[in-house]
Tab-separated table of C-alpha atoms in Angstrom:
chain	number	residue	atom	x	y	z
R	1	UNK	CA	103.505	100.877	67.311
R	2	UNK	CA	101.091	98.970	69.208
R	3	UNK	CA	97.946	100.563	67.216
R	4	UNK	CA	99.526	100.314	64.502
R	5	UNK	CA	99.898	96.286	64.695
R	6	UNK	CA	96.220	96.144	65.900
R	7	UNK	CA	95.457	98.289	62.461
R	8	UNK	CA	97.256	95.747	60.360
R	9	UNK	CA	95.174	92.468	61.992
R	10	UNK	CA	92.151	94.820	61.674
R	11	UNK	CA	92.355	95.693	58.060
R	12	UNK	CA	94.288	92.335	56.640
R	13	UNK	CA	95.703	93.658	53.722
R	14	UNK	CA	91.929	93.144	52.564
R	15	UNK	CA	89.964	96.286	50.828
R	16	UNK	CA	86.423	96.211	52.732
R	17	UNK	CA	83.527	96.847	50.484
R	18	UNK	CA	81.081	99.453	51.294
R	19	UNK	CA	77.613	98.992	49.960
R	20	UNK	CA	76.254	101.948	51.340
R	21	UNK	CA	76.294	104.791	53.423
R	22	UNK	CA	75.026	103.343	56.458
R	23	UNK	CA	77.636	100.572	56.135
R	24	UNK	CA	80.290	103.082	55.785
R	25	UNK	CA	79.104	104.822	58.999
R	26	UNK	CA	78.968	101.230	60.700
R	27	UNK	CA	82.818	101.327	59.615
R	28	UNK	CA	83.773	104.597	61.162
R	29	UNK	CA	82.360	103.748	64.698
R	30	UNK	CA	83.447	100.607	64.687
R	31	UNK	CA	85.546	100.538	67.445
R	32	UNK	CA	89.074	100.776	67.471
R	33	UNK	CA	89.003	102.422	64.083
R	34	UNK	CA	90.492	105.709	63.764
R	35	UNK	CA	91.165	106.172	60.228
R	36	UNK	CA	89.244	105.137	56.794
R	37	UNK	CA	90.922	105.035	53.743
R	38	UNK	CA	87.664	104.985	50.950
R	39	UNK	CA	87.676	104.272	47.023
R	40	UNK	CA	85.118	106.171	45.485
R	41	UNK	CA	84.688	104.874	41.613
R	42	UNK	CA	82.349	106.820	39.285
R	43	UNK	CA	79.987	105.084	36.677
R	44	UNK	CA	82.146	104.112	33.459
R	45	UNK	CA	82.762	101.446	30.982
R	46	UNK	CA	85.965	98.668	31.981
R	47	UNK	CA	87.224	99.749	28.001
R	48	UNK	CA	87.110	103.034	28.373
R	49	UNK	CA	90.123	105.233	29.438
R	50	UNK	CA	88.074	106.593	32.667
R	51	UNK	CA	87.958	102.904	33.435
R	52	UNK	CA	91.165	101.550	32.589
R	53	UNK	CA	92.126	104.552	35.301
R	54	UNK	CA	89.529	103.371	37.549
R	55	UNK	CA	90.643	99.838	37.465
R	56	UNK	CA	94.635	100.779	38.183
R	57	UNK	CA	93.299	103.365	41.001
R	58	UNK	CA	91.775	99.794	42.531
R	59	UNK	CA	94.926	98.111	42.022
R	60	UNK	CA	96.659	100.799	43.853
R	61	UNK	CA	94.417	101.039	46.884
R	62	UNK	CA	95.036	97.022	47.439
R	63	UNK	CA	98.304	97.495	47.492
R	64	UNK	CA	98.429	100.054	49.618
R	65	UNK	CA	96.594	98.369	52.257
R	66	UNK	CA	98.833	95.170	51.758
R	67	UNK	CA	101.791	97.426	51.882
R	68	UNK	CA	100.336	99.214	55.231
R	69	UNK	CA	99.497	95.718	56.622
R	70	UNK	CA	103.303	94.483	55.600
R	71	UNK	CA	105.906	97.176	56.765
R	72	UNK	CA	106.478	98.746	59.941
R	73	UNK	CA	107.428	102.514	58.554
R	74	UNK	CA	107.088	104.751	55.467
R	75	UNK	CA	109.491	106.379	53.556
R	76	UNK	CA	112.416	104.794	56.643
R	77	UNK	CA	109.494	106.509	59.084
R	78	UNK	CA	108.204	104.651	61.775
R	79	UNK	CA	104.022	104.033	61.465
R	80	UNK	CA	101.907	104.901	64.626
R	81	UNK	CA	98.448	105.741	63.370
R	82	UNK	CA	96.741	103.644	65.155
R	83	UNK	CA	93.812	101.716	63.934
R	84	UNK	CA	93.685	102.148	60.049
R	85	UNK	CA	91.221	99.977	57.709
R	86	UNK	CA	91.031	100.023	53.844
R	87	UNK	CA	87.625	100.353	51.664
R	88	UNK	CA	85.873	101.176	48.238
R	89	UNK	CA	82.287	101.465	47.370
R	90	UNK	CA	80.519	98.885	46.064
R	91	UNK	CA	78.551	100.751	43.400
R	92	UNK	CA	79.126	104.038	41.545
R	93	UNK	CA	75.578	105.145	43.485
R	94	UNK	CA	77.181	105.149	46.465
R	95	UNK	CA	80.264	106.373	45.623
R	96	UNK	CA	78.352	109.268	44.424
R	97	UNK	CA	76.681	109.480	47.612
R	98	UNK	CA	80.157	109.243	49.814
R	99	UNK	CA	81.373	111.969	47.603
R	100	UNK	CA	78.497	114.418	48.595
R	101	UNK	CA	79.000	113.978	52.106
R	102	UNK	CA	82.939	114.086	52.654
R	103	UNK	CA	83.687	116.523	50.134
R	104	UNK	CA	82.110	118.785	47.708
R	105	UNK	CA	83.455	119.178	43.899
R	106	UNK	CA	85.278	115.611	44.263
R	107	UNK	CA	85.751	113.665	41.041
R	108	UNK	CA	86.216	110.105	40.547
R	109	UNK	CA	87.920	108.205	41.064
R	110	UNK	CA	89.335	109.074	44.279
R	111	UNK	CA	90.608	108.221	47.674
R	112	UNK	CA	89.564	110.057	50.613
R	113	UNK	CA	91.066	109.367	53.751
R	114	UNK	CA	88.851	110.117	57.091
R	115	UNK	CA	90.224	110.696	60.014
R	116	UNK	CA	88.419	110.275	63.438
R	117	UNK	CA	84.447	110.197	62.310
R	118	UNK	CA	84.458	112.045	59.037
R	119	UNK	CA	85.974	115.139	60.669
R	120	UNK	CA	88.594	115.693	59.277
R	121	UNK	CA	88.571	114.098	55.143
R	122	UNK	CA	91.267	114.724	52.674
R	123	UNK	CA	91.762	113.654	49.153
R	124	UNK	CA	94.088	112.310	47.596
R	125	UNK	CA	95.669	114.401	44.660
R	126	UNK	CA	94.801	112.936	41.380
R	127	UNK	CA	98.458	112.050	40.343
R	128	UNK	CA	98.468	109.828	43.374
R	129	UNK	CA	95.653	107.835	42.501
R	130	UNK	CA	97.306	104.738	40.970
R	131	UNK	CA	100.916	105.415	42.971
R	132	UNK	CA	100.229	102.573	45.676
R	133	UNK	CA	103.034	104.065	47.555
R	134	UNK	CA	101.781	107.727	47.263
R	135	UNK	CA	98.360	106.944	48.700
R	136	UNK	CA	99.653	105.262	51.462
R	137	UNK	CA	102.156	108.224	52.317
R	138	UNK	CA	98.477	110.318	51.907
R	139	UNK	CA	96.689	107.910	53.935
R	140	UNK	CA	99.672	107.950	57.082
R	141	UNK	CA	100.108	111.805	56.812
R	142	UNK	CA	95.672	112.251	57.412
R	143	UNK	CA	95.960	109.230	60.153
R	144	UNK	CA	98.377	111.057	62.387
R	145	UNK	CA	96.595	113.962	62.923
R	146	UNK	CA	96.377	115.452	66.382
R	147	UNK	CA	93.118	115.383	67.584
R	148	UNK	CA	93.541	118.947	68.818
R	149	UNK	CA	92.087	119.107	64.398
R	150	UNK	CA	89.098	117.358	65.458
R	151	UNK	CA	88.253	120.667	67.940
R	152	UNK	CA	88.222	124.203	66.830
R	153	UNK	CA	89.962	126.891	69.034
R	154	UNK	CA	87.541	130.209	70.128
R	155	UNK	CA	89.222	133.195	68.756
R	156	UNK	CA	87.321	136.497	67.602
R	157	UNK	CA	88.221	135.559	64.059
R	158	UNK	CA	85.871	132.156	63.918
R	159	UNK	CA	83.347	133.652	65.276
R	160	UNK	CA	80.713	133.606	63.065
R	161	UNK	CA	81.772	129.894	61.919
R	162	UNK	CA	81.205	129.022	65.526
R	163	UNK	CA	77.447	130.638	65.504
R	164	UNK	CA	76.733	129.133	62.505
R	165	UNK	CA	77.673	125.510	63.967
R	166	UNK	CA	75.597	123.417	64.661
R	167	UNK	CA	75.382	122.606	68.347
R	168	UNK	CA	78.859	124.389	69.188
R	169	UNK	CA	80.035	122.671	72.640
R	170	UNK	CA	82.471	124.960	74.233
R	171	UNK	CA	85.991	123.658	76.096
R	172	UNK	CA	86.605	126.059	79.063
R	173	UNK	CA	89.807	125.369	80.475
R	174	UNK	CA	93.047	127.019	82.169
R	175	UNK	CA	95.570	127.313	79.331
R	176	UNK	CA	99.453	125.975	80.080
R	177	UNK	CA	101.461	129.140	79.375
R	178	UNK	CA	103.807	126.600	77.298
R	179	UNK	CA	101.366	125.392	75.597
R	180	UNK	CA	101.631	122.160	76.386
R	181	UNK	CA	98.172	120.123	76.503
R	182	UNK	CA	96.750	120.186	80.164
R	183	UNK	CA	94.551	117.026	81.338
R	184	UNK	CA	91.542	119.395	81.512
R	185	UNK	CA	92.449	119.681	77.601
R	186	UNK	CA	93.270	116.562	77.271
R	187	UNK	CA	89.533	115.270	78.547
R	188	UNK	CA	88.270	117.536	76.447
R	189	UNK	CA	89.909	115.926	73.120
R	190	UNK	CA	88.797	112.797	74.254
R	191	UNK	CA	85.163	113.677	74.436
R	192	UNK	CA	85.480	115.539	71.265
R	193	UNK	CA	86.228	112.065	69.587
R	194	UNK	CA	83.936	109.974	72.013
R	195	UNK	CA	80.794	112.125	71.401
R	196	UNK	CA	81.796	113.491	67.846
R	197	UNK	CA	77.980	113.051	66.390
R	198	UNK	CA	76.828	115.683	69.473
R	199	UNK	CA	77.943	118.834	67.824
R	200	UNK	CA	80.566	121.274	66.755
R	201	UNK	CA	83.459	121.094	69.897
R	202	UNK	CA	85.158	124.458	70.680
R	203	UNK	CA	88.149	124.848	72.547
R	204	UNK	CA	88.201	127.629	74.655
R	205	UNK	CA	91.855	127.789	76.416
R	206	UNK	CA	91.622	130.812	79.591
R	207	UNK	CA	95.032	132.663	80.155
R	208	UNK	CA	96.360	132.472	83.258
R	209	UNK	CA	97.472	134.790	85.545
R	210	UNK	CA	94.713	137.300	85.296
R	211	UNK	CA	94.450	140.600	83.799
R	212	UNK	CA	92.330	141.469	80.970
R	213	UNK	CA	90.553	139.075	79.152
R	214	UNK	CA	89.621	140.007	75.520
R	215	UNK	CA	86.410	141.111	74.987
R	216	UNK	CA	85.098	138.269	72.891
R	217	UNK	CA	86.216	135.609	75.268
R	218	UNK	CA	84.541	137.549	78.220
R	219	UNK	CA	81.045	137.854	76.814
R	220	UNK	CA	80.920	134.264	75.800
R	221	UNK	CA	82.430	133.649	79.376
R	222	UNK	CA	79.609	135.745	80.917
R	223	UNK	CA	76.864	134.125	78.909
R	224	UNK	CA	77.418	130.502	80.425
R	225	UNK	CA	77.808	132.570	83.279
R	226	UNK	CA	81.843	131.394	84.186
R	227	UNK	CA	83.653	133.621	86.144
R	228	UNK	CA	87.060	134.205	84.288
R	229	UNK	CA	88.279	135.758	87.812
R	230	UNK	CA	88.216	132.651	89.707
R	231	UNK	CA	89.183	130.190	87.069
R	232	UNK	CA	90.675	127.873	89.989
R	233	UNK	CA	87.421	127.181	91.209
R	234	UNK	CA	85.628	127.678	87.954
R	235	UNK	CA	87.074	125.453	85.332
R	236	UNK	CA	87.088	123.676	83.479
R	237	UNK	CA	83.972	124.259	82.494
R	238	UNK	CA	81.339	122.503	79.426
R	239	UNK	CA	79.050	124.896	77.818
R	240	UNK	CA	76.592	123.513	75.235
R	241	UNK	CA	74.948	126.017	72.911
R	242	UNK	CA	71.443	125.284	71.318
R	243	UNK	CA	69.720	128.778	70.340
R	244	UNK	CA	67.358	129.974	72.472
R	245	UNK	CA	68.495	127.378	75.219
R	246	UNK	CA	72.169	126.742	77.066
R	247	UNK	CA	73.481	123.941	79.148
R	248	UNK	CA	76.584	123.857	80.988
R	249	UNK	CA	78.261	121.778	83.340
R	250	UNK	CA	81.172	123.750	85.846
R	251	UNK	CA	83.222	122.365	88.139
R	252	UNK	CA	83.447	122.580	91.638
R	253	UNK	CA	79.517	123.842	91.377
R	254	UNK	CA	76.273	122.776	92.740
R	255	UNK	CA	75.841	120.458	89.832
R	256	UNK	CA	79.249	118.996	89.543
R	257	UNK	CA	80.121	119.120	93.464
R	258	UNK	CA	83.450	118.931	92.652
R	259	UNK	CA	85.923	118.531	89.762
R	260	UNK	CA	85.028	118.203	86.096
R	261	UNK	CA	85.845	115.134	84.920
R	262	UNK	CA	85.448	112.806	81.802
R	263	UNK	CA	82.933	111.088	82.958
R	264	UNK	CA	80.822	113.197	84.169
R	265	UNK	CA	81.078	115.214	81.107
R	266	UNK	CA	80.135	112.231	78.818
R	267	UNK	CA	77.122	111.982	81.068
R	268	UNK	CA	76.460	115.547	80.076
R	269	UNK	CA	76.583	114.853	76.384
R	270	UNK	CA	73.915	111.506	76.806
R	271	UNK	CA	71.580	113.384	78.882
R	272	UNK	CA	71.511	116.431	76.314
R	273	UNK	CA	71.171	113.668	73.588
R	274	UNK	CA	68.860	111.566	75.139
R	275	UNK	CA	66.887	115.148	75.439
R	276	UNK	CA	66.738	114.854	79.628
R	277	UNK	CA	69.607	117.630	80.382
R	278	UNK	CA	67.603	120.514	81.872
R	279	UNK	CA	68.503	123.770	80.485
R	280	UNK	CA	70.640	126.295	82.338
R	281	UNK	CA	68.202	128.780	84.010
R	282	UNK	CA	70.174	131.810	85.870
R	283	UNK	CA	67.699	132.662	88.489
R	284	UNK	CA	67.538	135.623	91.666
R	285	UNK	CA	66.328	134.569	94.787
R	286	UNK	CA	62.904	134.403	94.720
R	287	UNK	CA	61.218	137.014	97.101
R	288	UNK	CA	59.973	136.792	100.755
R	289	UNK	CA	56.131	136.443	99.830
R	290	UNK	CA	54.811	137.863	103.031
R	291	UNK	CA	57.305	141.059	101.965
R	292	UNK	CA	55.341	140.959	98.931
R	293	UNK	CA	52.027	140.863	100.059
R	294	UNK	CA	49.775	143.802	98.989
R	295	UNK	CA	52.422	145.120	96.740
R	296	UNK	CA	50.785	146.071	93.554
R	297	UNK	CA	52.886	143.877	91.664
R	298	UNK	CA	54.746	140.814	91.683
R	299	UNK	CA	58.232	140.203	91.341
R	300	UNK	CA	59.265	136.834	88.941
R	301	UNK	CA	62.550	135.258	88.909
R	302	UNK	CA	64.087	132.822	86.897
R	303	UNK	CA	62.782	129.623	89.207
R	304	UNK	CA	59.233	131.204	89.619
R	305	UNK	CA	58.537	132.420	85.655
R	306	UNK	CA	56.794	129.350	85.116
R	307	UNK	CA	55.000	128.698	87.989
R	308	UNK	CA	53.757	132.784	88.005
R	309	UNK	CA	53.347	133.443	84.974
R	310	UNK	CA	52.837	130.278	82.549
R	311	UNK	CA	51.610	127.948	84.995
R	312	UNK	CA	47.463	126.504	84.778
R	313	UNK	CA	45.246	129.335	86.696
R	314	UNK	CA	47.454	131.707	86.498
R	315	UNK	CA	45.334	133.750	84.187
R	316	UNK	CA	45.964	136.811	82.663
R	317	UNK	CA	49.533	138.274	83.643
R	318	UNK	CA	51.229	141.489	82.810
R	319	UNK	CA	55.157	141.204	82.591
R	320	UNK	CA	57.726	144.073	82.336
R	321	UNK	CA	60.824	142.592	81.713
R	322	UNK	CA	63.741	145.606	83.586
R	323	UNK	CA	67.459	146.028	83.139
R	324	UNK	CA	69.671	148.396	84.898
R	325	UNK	CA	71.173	149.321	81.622
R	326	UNK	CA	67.356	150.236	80.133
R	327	UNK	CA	66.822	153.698	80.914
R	328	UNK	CA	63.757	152.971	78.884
R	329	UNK	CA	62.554	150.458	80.638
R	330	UNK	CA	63.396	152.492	84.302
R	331	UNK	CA	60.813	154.712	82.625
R	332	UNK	CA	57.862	152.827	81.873
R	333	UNK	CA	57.606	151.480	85.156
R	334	UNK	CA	58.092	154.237	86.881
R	335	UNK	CA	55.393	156.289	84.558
R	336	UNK	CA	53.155	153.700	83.263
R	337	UNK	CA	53.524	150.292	84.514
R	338	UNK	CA	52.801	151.239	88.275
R	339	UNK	CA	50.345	153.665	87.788
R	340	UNK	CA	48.502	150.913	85.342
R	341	UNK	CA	49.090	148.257	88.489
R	342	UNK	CA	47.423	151.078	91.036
R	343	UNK	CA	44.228	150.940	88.457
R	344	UNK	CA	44.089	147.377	88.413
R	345	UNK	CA	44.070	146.899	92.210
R	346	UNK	CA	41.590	149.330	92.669
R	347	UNK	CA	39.282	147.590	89.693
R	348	UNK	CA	40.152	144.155	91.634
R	349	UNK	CA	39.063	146.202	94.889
R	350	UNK	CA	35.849	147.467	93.401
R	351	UNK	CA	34.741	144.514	91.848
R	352	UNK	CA	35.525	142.423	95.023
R	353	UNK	CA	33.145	144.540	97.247
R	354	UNK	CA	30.672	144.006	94.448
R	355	UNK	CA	30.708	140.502	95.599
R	356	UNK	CA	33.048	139.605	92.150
R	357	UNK	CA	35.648	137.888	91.381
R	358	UNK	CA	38.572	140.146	92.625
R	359	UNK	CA	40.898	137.585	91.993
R	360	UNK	CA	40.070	137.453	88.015
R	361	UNK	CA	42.208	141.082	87.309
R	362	UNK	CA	45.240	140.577	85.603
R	363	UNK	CA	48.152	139.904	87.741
R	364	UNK	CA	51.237	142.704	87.470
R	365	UNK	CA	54.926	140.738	87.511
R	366	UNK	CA	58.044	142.480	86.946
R	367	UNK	CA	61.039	140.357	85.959
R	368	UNK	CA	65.168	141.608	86.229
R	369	UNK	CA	66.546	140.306	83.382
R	370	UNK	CA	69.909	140.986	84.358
R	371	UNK	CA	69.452	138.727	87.287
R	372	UNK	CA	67.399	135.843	85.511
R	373	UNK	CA	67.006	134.053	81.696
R	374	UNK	CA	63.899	132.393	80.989
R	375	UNK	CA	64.597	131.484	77.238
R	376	UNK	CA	64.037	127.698	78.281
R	377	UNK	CA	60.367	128.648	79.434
R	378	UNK	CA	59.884	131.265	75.761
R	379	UNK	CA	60.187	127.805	73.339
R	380	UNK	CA	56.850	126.338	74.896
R	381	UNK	CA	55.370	129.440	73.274
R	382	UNK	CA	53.143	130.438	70.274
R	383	UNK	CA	54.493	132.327	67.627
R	384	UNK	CA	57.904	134.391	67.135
R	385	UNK	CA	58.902	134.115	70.585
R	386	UNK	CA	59.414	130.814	70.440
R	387	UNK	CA	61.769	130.819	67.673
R	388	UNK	CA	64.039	132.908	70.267
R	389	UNK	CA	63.282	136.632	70.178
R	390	UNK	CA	63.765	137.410	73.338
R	391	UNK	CA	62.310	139.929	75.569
R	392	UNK	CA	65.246	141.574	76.118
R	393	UNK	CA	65.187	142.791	72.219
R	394	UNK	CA	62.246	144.626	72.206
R	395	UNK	CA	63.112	148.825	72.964
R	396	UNK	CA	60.242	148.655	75.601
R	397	UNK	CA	60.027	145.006	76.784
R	398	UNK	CA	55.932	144.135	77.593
R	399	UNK	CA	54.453	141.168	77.623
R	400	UNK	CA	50.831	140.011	78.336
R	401	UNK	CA	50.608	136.272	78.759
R	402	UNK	CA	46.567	135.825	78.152
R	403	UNK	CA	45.016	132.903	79.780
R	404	UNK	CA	43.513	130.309	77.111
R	405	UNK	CA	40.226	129.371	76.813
R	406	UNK	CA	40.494	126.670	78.804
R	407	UNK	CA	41.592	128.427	81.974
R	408	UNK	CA	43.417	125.482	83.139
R	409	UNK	CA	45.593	124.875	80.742
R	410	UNK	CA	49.105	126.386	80.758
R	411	UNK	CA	49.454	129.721	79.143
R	412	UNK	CA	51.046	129.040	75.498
R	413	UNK	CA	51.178	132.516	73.782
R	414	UNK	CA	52.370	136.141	74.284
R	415	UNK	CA	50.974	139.635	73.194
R	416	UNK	CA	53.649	141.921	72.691
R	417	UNK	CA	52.626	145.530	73.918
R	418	UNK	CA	53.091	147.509	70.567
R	419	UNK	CA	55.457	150.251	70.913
R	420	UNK	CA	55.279	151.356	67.629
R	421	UNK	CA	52.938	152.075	64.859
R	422	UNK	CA	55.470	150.110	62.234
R	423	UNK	CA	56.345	153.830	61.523
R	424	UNK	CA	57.157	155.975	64.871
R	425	UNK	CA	57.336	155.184	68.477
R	426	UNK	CA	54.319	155.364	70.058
R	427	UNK	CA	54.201	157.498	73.606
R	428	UNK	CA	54.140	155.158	76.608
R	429	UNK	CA	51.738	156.250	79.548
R	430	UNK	CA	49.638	154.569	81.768
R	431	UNK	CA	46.458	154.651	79.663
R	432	UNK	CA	47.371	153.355	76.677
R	433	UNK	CA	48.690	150.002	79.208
R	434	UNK	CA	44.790	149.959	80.510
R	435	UNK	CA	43.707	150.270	76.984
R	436	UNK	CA	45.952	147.072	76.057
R	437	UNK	CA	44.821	145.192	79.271
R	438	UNK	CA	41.157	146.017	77.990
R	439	UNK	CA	41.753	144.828	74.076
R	440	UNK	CA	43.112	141.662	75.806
R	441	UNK	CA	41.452	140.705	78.425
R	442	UNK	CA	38.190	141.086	80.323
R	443	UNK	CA	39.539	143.404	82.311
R	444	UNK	CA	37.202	146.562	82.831
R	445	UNK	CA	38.273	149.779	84.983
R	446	UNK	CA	36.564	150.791	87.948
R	447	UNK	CA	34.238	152.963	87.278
R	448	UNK	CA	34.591	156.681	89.251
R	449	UNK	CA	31.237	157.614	90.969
């Protein structure tokens, strides 16, 4: 009742105008206001019957917001819709232009009423137009809205809505078997509304109790990398989706330290805004270099892709990208990749005792993708890569980084190793790899005496 009086002194019993869309938009975030009820008028002349209809449609909308400043209930209902204000457009232009962007196919006159930032709009039906009763009944029924409508709730049914989003923010949290809203929920609704601009918010509710998770909610789960089987200590949980990249926030993790609260997950939302929220890299250990030394090739993780691989002076490097469930990829290393590493160390060998540059051969990496992402590393790239195709994609995953021609500068392009003649797979052996390195590089191979 209280919001509802603050509505009232808000809104006067006065129609705002709206002279444009940025006005309007100064209107919704205006704070305090929850609900807009708009007056879009067409173009017309005041004789004709269109605007005769136009002009009792105005008539009707200041009445309604009198009647809405006036009364304490509709229809004997008490009113608690918190902060509501009346407005039309100033001009048919913008009408037209309002029109576009709250709904498509909408003719005018109408009345649109917009609920919580312009996400959720609803007209009013055309026999209500110049009922100023009727369009405040409309106007009360959009206003008190849960804001559970502002959110969207993960099922395997929306799926493809939710990809097609953009920005999709996903809600983890533990579901209340009664279905009651938890605060984890709750925080989650009010960041939805707080930060409504940011994206496309997701609710993603975890059952509790265990068991068997459906197979949807597990893989999107596993890709933020949330363990479902400790949800205790795992949620709730913020996971920001941004094709190639990812950003999450978990509680009770190294970057939280301990509960997930509002707070820290506007913070979250400002830093991805402001474009200063690092992405989420999933990385291995990175190895014990002296354990490494002399190996013929190097092993890359998540933390060390960069600094390996992509870094200034690193030259030319050689990565084959793994996964225990590639039995393709188990294959080329063991029957091409090493045996193509064993030729390079021995050219690096000869050259070196030829008082050359051993150091100039291309360097060998290997990288576990099961272990370690580095899509927040493939966007600095050249080319398709950097439009998200991922290693992982590709049937036999090779990539040559080439150093530039400035050899310190950072490496900005891949080579894909080509598998295939655009026709048939192309066999995979050891020295068709030298043959690459060769087309690529200035590698040479040591010559046998």
């Amino acid at each position: 009742a209280g919001a509802g009086q603050e509505g009232r002194a808000l809104a006067g019993g006065e129609v705002v105008t709206v002279a444009s869309l940025d006005e309007f938009t100064a209107l919704q975030q205006r704070e305090g206001v929850e609900t807009v009820v708009l007056g879009l008028f067409g173009p017309g002349d005041s004789d004709s019957a269109q605007g005769q209809h136009a002009a009792r449609v105005r008539v009707a909308l200041g009445q309604a917001a009198a009647m809405w400043t006036e009364q304490p209930e509709v229809d004997g209902q008490a009113v608690s819709a918190g902060t509501m204000v009346w407005a039309a457009c100033g001009s048919a232009d913008v009408s037209l232009e309002l029109a576009g962007q709250l709904l498509t196919d909408l003719d005018l006159p109408a009345v649109v009423a917009v609920k919580a930032f312009d996400k959720i709009s609803s007209a009013a039906a055309p026999t209500e137009l110049a009922d100023a009763a009727a369009l405040l009944r409309h106007a009360v029924s959009v206003a008190a809205l849960e804001l559970r409508e502002l959110t969207m709730t993960y099922s395997p049914v929306n799926q493809r809505e939710i990809a097609s989003s953009p920005t999709p923010i996903f809600g983890f949290f533990s579901a209340d078997p009664a279905g009651s809203v938890t605060q984890a929920e709750a925080n989650f609704l009010k960041l939805a509304r707080a930060r409504h601009a940011t994206g496309t918010f997701v609710r993603v509710p975890i059952p509790t109790g265990g068991g068997m998770f459906e197979q949807s909610l597990q893989g999107l789960a596993k890709y933020f990398e949330i363990d479902l089987r400790s949800p205790e200590t795992n949620l709730p949980a913020l996971g920001i989706l941004a094709p190639p990249l990812k950003y999450r926030l978990v509680a009770n993790s190294d970057e939280v330290g301990g509960p997930l609260e509002l707070d820290r997950m506007l913070e979250l939302l400002d830093s991805y805004t402001a474009g200063e929220l690092e992405p989420y890299v999933k990385s291995a250990p990175p190895p014990d270099p002296e354990a490494e030394a002399g190996a013929l090739f190097k092993t890359a993780v998540g933390s060390t892709f960069e600094s390996l691989v992509l870094a200034p002076g690193t030259g030319d490097v050689l990565v084959a990208f793994k996964s225990r469930y590639c039995q393709a990829c188990r294959q080329l290393l063991q029957n091409a990749f090493e045996p193509a590493a064993e030729a390079v160390k021995a050219a690096a060998e000869a050259v070196a005792a030829a008082g050359g540059d051993g150091d100039a051969a291309p360097t060998m990496v290997v990288l576990d993708i099961d272990a370690n992402t580095i899509d927040h590393l493939l966007v600095k790239l050249e080319g398709e890569l950097s439009t998200g195709r991922l290693p992982f994609r590709y049937t036999l995953p090779v990539l040559l980084f080439p150093r530039g021609a400035e050899p310190d500068s950072p490496t900005t392009r891949a080579v894909e190793f080509p598998w295939n003649d655009g026709r048939q797979l192309l066999p995979v052996n050891t020295e068709r790899v030298l043959a690459f390195l060769e087309e690529h590089t200035g590698f040479e191979r040591a010559k046998e005496e």
